[in-house]
């Protein structure tokens, strides 16, 4: 049976990848560019970052720097999703105006609008899941 201390020791012993080292190095370089670190201190940290072996050791290089992740702007909707919403909105308005002009007692635009907004919802769900909808994938040649 593994004790809690042994598990924590195991988690600390996870080796750092080049990608993780590069991410921490970018944070240190950005801090130097903002004047938070002197050039000499940034060089020293960068040198030590690239010789670091374990993940838990990388944290010490940025512990005294502010966490800028909270200040990042929220991700905007992708262009294709905004275009899809705009097209669905324009077509919906045109359908409603046509319905008003026809003087028909039942709301026939509900069917086409259901399809329009349903396709938009599916598109948004694909985007939120981090994928590209199947109809928008480009084959690499």
Coordinates of C-alpha atoms in Angstrom, one line a residue:
X1 CA 0.0 0.0 0.0
X2 CA 1.3 3.4 -0.9
X3 CA 1.3 6.1 1.8
X4 CA 0.5 9.7 1.2
X5 CA 4.1 10.8 1.7
X6 CA 5.3 8.2 -0.9
X7 CA 2.8 9.4 -3.4
X8 CA 3.9 13.1 -2.9
X9 CA 7.5 12.0 -3.3
X10 CA 6.6 10.2 -6.5
X11 CA 4.7 13.2 -7.9
X12 CA 7.8 15.4 -7.2
X13 CA 10.0 13.0 -9.0
X14 CA 8.2 13.5 -12.4
X15 CA 10.7 14.7 -14.9
X16 CA 10.1 18.1 -16.7
X17 CA 9.7 18.1 -20.4
X18 CA 11.3 20.5 -22.8
X19 CA 7.9 22.1 -23.4
X20 CA 7.5 22.8 -19.7
X21 CA 11.0 24.3 -19.4
X22 CA 10.3 26.5 -22.5
X23 CA 7.0 27.7 -20.9
X24 CA 8.7 28.7 -17.7
X25 CA 11.6 30.3 -19.7
X26 CA 9.1 32.4 -21.6
X27 CA 7.6 33.6 -18.3
X28 CA 11.0 34.6 -17.0
X29 CA 11.9 36.4 -20.3
X30 CA 8.6 38.3 -20.2
X31 CA 9.3 39.3 -16.6
X32 CA 12.7 40.6 -17.6
X33 CA 11.2 42.5 -20.5
X34 CA 8.7 44.2 -18.1
X35 CA 11.6 45.2 -15.8
X36 CA 10.6 42.8 -13.0
X37 CA 13.9 41.0 -13.2
X38 CA 17.4 42.4 -14.0
X39 CA 19.1 41.0 -17.1
X40 CA 21.7 39.2 -14.9
X41 CA 19.0 37.6 -12.7
X42 CA 17.0 36.6 -15.8
X43 CA 20.1 35.0 -17.4
X44 CA 20.9 33.1 -14.2
X45 CA 17.3 31.8 -14.0
X46 CA 17.2 30.8 -17.7
X47 CA 20.5 29.0 -17.3
X48 CA 19.2 27.0 -14.3
X49 CA 15.8 26.4 -16.0
X50 CA 17.3 24.5 -18.9
X51 CA 19.3 22.3 -16.5
X52 CA 16.3 21.5 -14.2
X53 CA 15.3 17.9 -14.2
X54 CA 12.0 17.7 -12.3
X55 CA 8.7 19.6 -12.7
X56 CA 8.4 20.7 -9.0
X57 CA 11.8 22.5 -9.4
X58 CA 10.5 24.7 -12.2
X59 CA 8.0 26.4 -9.9
X60 CA 10.7 28.1 -7.9
X61 CA 11.8 30.2 -10.9
X62 CA 8.4 31.9 -11.2
X63 CA 7.1 31.8 -7.6
X64 CA 8.0 35.4 -6.9
X65 CA 6.5 36.7 -10.2
X66 CA 2.9 37.8 -10.6
X67 CA 0.4 35.4 -12.0
X68 CA -0.7 37.0 -15.3
X69 CA -3.1 34.2 -16.2
X70 CA -6.0 36.0 -14.6
X71 CA -5.5 39.1 -16.7
X72 CA -5.7 37.4 -20.1
X73 CA -8.6 38.4 -22.2
X74 CA -11.3 35.8 -22.7
X75 CA -11.1 33.9 -25.9
X76 CA -13.3 35.4 -28.6
X77 CA -15.6 33.4 -30.8
X78 CA -13.8 32.1 -33.8
X79 CA -14.6 33.9 -37.1
X80 CA -16.4 31.0 -38.6
X81 CA -18.8 30.8 -35.6
X82 CA -19.5 34.5 -35.7
X83 CA -20.2 34.3 -39.4
X84 CA -22.5 31.4 -38.8
X85 CA -24.4 33.4 -36.1
X86 CA -24.7 36.4 -38.4
X87 CA -26.0 34.4 -41.3
X88 CA -28.6 32.6 -39.0
X89 CA -29.7 36.0 -37.6
X90 CA -30.1 37.6 -41.0
X91 CA -32.0 34.7 -42.5
X92 CA -34.2 34.5 -39.4
X93 CA -35.1 38.2 -39.7
X94 CA -35.9 37.8 -43.4
X95 CA -38.1 34.8 -42.7
X96 CA -40.0 36.7 -40.0
X97 CA -40.5 39.7 -42.2
X98 CA -41.8 37.4 -45.0
X99 CA -44.2 35.8 -42.5
X100 CA -45.5 39.2 -41.4
X101 CA -45.9 40.3 -45.1
X102 CA -47.8 37.1 -46.0
X103 CA -50.5 37.5 -43.3
X104 CA -50.5 33.7 -42.5
X105 CA -52.0 32.8 -39.1
X106 CA -49.4 30.1 -38.2
X107 CA -45.7 30.8 -37.6
X108 CA -44.2 28.8 -40.5
X109 CA -40.6 30.3 -40.1
X110 CA -40.3 28.2 -36.9
X111 CA -39.2 25.1 -38.9
X112 CA -36.4 26.8 -40.9
X113 CA -35.3 28.8 -37.9
X114 CA -35.1 25.6 -35.8
X115 CA -32.7 24.1 -38.4
X116 CA -30.6 27.3 -38.7
X117 CA -30.2 27.7 -34.9
X118 CA -29.8 24.0 -34.4
X119 CA -26.9 24.0 -36.8
X120 CA -25.4 27.0 -35.0
X121 CA -25.7 25.2 -31.7
X122 CA -23.9 22.1 -33.1
X123 CA -21.2 24.3 -34.5
X124 CA -20.7 26.0 -31.2
X125 CA -20.5 22.7 -29.4
X126 CA -17.9 21.4 -31.8
X127 CA -15.8 24.6 -31.2
X128 CA -16.2 24.4 -27.5
X129 CA -15.0 20.8 -27.5
X130 CA -11.8 22.1 -29.1
X131 CA -12.4 20.6 -32.4
X132 CA -13.2 21.8 -35.9
X133 CA -16.6 20.7 -37.2
X134 CA -16.3 17.9 -39.8
X135 CA -17.6 20.2 -42.6
X136 CA -14.9 22.8 -41.9
X137 CA -11.9 20.4 -41.9
X138 CA -9.3 20.9 -44.6
X139 CA -7.5 17.9 -45.9
X140 CA -3.7 18.4 -45.8
X141 CA -2.1 17.6 -49.1

